[in-house]
PDB file of C-alpha atoms in Angstrom:
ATOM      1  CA  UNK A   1       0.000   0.000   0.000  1.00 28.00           C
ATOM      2  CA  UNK A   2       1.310   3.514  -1.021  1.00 32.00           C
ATOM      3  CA  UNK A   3       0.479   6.197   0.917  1.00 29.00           C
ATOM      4  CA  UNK A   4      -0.092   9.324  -1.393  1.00 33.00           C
ATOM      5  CA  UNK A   5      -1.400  12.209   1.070  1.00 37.00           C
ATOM      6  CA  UNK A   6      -3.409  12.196   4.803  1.00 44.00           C
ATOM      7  CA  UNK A   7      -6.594  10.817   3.626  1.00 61.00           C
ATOM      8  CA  UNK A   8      -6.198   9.144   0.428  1.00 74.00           C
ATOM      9  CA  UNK A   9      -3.831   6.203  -0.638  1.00 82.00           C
ATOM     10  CA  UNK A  10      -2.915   3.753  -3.889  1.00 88.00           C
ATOM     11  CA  UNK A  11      -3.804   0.550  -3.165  1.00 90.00           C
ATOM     12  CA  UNK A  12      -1.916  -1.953  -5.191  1.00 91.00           C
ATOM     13  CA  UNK A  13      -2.163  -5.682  -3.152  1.00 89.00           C
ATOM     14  CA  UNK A  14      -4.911  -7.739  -4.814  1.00 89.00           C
ATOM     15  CA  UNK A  15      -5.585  -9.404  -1.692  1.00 88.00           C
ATOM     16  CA  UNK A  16      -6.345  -6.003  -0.298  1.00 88.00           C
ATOM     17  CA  UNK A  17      -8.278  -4.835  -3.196  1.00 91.00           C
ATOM     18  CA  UNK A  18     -10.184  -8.032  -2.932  1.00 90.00           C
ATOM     19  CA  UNK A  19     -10.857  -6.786   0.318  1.00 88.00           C
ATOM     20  CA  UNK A  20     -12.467  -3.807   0.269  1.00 89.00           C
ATOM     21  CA  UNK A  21     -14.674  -4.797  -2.862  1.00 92.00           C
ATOM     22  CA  UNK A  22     -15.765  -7.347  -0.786  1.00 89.00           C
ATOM     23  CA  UNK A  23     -16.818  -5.179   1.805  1.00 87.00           C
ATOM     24  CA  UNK A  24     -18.057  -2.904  -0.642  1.00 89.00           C
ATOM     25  CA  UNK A  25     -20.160  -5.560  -2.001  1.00 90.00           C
ATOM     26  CA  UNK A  26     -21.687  -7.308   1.067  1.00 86.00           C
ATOM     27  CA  UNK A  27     -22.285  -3.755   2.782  1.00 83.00           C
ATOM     28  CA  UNK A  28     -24.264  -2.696  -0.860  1.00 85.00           C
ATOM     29  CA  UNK A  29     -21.729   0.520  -1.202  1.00 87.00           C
ATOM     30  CA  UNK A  30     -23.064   2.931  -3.698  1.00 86.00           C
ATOM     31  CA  UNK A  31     -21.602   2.023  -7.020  1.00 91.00           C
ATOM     32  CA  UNK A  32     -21.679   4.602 -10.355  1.00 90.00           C
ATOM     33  CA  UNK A  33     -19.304   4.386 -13.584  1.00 91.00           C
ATOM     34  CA  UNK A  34     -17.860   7.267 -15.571  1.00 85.00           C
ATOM     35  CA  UNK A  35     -18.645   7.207 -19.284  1.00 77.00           C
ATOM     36  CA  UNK A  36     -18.541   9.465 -22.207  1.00 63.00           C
ATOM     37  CA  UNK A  37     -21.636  10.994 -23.407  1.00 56.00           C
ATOM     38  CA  UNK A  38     -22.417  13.847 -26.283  1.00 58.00           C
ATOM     39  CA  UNK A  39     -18.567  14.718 -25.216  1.00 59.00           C
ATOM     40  CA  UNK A  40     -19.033  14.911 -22.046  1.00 62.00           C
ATOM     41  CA  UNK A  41     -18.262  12.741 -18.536  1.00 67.00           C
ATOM     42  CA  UNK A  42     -21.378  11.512 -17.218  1.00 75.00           C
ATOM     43  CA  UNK A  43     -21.432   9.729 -13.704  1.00 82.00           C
ATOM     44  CA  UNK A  44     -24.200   6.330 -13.997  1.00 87.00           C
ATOM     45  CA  UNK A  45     -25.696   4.139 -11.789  1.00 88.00           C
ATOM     46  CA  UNK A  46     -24.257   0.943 -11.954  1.00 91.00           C
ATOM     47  CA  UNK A  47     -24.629  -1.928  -8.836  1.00 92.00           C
ATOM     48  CA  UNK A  48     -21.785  -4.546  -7.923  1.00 94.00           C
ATOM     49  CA  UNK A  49     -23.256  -7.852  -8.434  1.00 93.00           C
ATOM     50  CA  UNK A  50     -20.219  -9.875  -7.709  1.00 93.00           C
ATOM     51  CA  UNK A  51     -16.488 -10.343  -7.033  1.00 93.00           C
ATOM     52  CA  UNK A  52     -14.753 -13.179  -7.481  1.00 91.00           C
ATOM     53  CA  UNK A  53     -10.774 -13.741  -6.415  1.00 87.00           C
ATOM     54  CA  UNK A  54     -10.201 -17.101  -8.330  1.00 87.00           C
ATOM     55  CA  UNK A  55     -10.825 -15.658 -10.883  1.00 87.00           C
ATOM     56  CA  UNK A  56      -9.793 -12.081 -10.583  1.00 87.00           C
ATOM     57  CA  UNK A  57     -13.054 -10.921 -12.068  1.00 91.00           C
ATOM     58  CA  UNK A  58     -15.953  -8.331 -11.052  1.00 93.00           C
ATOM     59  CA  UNK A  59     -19.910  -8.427 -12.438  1.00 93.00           C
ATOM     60  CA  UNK A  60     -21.219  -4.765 -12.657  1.00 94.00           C
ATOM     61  CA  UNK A  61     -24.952  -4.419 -13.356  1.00 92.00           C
ATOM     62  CA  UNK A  62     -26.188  -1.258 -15.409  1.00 89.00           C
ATOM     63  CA  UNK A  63     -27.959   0.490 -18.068  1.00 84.00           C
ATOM     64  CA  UNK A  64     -25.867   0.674 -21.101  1.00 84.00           C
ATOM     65  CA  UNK A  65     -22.947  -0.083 -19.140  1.00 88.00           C
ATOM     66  CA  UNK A  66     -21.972  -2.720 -21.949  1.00 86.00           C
ATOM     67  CA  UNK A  67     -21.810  -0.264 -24.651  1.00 85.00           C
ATOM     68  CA  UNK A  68     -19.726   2.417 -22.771  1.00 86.00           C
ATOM     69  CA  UNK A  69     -17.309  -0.519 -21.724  1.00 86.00           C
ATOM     70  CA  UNK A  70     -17.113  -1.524 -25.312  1.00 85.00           C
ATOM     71  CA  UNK A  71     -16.279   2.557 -26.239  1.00 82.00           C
ATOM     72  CA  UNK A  72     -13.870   2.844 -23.778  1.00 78.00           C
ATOM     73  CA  UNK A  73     -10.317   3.369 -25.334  1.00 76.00           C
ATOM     74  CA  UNK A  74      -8.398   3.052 -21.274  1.00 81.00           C
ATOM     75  CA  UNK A  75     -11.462   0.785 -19.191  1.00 86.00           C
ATOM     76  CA  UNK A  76     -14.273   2.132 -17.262  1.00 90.00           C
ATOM     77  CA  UNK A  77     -13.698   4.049 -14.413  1.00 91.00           C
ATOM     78  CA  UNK A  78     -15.627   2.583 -11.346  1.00 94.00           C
ATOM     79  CA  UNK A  79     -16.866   5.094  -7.929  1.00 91.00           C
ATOM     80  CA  UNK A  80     -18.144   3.200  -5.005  1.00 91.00           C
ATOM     81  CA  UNK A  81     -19.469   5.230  -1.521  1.00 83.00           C
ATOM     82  CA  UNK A  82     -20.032   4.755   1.842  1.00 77.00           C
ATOM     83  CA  UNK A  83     -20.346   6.858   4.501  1.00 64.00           C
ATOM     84  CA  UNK A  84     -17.370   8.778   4.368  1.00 66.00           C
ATOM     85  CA  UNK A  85     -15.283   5.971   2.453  1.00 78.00           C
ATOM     86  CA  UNK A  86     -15.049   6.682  -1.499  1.00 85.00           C
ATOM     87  CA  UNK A  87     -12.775   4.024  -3.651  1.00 91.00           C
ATOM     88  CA  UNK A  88     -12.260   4.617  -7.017  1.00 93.00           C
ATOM     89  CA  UNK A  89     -11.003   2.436  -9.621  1.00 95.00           C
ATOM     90  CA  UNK A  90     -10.415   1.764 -13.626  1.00 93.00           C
ATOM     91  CA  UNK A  91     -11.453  -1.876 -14.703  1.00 93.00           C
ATOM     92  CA  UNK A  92     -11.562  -3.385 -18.181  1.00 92.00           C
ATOM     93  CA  UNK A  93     -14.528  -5.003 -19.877  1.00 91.00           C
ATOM     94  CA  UNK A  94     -13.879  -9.015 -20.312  1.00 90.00           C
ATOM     95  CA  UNK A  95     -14.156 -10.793 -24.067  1.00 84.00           C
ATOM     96  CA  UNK A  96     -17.808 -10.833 -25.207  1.00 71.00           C
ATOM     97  CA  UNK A  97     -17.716 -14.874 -24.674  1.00 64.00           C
ATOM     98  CA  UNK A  98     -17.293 -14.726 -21.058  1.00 66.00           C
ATOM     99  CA  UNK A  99     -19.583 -11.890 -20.831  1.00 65.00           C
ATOM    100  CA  UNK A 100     -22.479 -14.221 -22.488  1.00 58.00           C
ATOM    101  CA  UNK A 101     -21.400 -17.264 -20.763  1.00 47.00           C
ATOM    102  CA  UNK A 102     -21.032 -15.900 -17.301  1.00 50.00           C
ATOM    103  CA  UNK A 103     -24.593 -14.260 -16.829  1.00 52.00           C
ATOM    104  CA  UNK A 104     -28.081 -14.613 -18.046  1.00 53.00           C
ATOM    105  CA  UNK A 105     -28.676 -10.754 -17.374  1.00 59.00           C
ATOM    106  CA  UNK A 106     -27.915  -8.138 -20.281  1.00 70.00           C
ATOM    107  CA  UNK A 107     -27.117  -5.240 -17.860  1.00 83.00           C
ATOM    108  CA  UNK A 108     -24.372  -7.537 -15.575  1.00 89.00           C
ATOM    109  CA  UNK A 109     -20.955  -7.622 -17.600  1.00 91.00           C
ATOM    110  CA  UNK A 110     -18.004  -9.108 -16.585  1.00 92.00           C
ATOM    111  CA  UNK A 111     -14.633  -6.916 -15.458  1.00 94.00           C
ATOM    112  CA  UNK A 112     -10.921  -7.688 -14.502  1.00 93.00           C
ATOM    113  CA  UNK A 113      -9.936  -7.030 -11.316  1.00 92.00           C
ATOM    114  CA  UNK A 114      -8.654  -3.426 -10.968  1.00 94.00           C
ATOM    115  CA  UNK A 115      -4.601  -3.495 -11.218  1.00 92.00           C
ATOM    116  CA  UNK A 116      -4.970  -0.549  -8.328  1.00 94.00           C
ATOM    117  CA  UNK A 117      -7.429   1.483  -6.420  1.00 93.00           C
ATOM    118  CA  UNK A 118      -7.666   4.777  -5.096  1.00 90.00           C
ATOM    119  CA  UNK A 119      -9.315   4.762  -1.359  1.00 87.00           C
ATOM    120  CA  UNK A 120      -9.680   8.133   0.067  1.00 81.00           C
ATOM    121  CA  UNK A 121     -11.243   8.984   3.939  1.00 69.00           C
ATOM    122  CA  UNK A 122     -13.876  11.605   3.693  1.00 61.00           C
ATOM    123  CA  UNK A 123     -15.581  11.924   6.832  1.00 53.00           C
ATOM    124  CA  UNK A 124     -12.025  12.265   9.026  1.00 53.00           C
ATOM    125  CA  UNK A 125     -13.929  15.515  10.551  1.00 55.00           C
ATOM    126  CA  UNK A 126     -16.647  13.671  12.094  1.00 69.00           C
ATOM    127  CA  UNK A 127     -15.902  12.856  16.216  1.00 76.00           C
ATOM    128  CA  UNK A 128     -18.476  10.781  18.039  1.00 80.00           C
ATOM    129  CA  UNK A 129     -18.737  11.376  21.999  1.00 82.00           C
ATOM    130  CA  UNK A 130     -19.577   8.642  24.204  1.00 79.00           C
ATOM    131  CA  UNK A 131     -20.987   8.998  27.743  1.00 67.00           C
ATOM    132  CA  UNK A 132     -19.580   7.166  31.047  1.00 63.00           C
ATOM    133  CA  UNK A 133     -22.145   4.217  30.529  1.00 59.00           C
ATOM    134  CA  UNK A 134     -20.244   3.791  26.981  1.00 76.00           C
ATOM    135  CA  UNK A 135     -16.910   2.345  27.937  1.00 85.00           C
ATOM    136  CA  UNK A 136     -14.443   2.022  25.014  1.00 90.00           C
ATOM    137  CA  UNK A 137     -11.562   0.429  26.901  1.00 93.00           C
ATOM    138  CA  UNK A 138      -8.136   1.894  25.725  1.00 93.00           C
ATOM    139  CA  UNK A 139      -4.495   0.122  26.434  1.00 91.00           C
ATOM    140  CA  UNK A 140      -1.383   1.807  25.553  1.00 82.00           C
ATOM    141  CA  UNK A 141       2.391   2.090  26.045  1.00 81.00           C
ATOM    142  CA  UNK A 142       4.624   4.846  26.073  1.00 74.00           C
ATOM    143  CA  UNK A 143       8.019   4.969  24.725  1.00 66.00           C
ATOM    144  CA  UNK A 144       9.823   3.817  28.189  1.00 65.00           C
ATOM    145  CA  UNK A 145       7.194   0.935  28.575  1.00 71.00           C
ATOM    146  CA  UNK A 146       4.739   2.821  30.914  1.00 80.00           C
ATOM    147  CA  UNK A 147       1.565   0.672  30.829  1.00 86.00           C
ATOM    148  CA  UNK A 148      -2.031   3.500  30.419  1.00 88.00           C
ATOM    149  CA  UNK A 149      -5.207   2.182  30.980  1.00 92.00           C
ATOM    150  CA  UNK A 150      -8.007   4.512  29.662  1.00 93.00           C
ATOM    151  CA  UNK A 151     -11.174   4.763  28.209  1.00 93.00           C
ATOM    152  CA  UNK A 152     -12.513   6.438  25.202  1.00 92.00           C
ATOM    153  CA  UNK A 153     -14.216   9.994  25.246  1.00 91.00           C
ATOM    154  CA  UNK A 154     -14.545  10.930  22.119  1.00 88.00           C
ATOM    155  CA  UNK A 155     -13.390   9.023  18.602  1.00 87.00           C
ATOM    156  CA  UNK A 156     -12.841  10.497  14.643  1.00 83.00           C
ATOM    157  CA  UNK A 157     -11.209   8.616  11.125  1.00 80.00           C
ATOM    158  CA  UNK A 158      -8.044  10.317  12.736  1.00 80.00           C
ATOM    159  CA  UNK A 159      -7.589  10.156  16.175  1.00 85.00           C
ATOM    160  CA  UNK A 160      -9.134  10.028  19.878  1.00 88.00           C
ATOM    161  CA  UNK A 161      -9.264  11.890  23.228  1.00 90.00           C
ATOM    162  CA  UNK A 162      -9.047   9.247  26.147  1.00 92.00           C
ATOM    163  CA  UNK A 163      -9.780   9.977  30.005  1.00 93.00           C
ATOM    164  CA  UNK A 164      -7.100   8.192  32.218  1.00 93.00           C
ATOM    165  CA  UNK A 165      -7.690   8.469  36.182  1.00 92.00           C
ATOM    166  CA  UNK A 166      -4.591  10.192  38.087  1.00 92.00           C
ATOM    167  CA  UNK A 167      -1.949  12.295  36.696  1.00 90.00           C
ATOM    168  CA  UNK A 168       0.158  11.037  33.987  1.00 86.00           C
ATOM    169  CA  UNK A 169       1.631  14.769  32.832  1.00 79.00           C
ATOM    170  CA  UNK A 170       4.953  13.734  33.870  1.00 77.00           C
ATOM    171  CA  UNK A 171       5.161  10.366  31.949  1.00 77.00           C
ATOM    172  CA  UNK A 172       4.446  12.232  28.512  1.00 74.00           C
ATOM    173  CA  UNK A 173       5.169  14.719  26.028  1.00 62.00           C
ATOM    174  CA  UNK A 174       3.376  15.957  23.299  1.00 55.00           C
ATOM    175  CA  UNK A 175       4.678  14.723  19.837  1.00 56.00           C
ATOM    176  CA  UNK A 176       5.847  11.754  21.655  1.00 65.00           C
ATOM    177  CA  UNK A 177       4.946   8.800  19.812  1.00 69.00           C
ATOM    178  CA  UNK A 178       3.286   6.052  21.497  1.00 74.00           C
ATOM    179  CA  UNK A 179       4.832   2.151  21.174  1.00 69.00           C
ATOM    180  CA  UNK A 180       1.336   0.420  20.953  1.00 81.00           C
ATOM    181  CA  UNK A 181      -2.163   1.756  20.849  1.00 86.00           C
ATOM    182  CA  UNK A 182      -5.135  -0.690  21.285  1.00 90.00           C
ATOM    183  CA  UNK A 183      -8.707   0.072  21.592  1.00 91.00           C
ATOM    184  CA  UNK A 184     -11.341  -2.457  22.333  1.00 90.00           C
ATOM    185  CA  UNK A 185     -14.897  -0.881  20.052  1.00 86.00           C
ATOM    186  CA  UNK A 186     -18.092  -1.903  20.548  1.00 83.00           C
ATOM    187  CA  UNK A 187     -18.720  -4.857  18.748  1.00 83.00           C
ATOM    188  CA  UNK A 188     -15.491  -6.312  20.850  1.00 86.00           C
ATOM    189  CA  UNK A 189     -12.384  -6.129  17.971  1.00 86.00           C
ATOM    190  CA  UNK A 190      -9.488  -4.259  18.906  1.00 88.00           C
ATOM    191  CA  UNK A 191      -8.062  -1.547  17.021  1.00 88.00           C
ATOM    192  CA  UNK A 192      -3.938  -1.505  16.854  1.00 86.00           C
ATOM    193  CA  UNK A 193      -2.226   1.447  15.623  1.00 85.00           C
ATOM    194  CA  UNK A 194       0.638   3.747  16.911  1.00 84.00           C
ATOM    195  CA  UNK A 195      -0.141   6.623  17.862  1.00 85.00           C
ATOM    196  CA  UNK A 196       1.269  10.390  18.168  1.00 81.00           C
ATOM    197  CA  UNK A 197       0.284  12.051  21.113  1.00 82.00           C
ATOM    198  CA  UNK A 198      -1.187  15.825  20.345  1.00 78.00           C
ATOM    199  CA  UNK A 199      -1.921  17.099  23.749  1.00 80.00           C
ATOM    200  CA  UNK A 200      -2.660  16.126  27.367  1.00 82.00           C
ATOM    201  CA  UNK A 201      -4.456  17.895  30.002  1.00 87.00           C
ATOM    202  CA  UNK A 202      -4.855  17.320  33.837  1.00 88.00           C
ATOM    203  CA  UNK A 203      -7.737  18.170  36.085  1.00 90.00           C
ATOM    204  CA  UNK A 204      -6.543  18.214  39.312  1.00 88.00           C
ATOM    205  CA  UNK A 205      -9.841  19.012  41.141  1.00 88.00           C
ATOM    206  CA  UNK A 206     -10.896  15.332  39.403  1.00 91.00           C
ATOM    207  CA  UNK A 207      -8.148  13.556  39.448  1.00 93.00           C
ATOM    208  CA  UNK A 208      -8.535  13.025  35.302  1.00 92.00           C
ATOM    209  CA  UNK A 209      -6.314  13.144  33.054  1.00 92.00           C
ATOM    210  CA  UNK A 210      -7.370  13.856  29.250  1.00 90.00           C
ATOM    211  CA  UNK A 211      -4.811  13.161  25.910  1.00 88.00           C
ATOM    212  CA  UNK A 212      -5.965  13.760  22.666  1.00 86.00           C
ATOM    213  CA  UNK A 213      -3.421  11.607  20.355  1.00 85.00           C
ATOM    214  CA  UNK A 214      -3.141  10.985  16.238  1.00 82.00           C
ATOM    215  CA  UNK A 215      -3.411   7.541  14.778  1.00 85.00           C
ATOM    216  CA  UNK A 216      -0.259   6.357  12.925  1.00 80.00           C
ATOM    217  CA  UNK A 217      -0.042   3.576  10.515  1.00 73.00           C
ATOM    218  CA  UNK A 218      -3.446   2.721  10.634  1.00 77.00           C
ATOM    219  CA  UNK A 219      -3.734  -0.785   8.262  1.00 77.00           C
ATOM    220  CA  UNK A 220      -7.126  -0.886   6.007  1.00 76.00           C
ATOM    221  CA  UNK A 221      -8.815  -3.068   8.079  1.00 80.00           C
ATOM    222  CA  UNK A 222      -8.632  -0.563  11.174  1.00 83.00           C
ATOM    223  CA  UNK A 223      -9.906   1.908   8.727  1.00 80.00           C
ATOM    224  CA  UNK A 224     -12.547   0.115   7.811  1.00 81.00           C
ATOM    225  CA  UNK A 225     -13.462  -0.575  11.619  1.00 84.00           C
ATOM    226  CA  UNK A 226     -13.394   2.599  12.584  1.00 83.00           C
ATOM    227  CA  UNK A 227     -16.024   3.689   9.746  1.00 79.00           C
ATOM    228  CA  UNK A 228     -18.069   1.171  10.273  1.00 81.00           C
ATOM    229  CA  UNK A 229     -18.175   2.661  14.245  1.00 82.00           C
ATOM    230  CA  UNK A 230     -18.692   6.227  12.633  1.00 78.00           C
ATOM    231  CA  UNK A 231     -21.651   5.067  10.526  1.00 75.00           C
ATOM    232  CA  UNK A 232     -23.407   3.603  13.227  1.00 77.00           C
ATOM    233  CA  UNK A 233     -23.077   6.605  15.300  1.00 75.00           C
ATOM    234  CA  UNK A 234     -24.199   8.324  13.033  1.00 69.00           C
ATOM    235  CA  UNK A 235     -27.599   6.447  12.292  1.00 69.00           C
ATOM    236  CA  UNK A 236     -28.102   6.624  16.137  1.00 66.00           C
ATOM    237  CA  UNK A 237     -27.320  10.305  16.664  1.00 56.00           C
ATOM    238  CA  UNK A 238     -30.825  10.946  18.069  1.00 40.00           C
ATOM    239  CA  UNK A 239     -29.629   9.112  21.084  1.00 42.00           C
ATOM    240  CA  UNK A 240     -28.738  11.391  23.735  1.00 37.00           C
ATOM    241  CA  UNK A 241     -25.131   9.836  24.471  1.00 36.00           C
ATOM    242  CA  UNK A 242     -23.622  10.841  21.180  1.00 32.00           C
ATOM    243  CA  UNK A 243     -22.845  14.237  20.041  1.00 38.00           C
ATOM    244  CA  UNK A 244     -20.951  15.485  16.606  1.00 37.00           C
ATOM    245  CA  UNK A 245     -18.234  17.801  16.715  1.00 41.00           C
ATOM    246  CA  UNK A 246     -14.498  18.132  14.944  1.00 38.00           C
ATOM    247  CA  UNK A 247     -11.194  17.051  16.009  1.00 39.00           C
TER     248      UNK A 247
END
């Protein structure tokens, strides 16, 4: 995996392009193609129907998708959305033959798998708050070994402010970067990442210590955990124990 700026990167592993089409196909992502029309780039509805890693092959369903396949000089370009996730990908249109033998439906055609895909973070912006009575347990280690225990107070694409009980001021600095990072979500997997810390504040009349840090390294499938955790915030926000806000 390349890493081209904060929020987007290059993916170029099959296995993880497999991946997040995968995901993007059993979560029903929204899925559009880019074709050509009276000159000019039109985006169109199009639906993933299937992936398939033996064979290195995607089904697309859509109107007239066949035709602007068959037009297109460099593939079709594919857009797929989710929340604040948006991959984007070029894909070429398979031999006529397979085309007719693989499906019985005229608007599903048949596609390589991408050679690379572009998957860029929208929503980093977006920080959900969690009350006292929602406990995201969080476990980390600072550079000399120090062992935190913690809990989650509020959570975005990029980072996280944790409460720790007692003073820990004197055990770090900001910029330091922080060994190992793990935080225990909701549905009970644990998020691993390093982790820079940003800030830290004390509260002496509680006893509380607050750190805001940055997520480092973060592998796809942490991204992908944490949107999932965003979403599903986010489709509970009338609850009274979240709250919106920015990092």
């Amino acid at each position: 995996m390349e890493s081209s700026s904060d929020n987007s990167r290059k993916i170029t592993v099959t296995e993880e392009i497999c991946d997040i089409l995968q995901a993007a196909l059993t979560h029903g992502w929204n899925f559009s193609y880019l074709a050509m029309v009276n000159h000019h780039l039109s985006s169109h509805c199009s639906e993933l129907v299937d992936v398939n890693p033996e064979l290195v092959t995607l089904s697309v369903a859509g109107d007239a998708l066949y035709e602007a396949a068959t037009t297109a000089t460099d593939g079709i370009v594919f857009r797929a959305q989710n929340g604040g996730i948006l991959i984007v990908f070029t894909s070429t249109l398979l031999p006529l033959e397979k085309n007719q033998v693989s499906n019985s439906d005229s608007r599903v055609c048949l596609f390589e798998f991408p050679a690379s895909l572009r998957f860029s973070q929208l929503r980093k912006a977006i920080r959900i708050s969690y009350s006292k009575q929602q406990n995201i347990p969080v476990t980390f280690f600072a550079s000399l070994g120090v062992r935190f225990q913690g809990s989650v107070v509020d959570i975005s694409a990029i980072g996280a402010k944790i409460r720790f009980d007692g003073n820990i001021s004197d055990l770090l600095e900001s910029s330091e970067i922080i060994a190992d990072c793990q935080i225990r979500l909701p549905d009970e997997s644990l998020l691993e990442a390093r982790a820079r810390v940003l800030g830290h504040l004390y509260d002496s009349e509680q006893d509380i210590s607050y750190l805001r840090c940055q997520y480092l390294d973060l592998n796809m499938n942490s991204e992908l955990q944490l949107k999932n955790l965003i979403d599903d915030a986010l489709r509970q926000m009338d609850q009274s124990d979240l709250s919106l806000g920015a990092l």
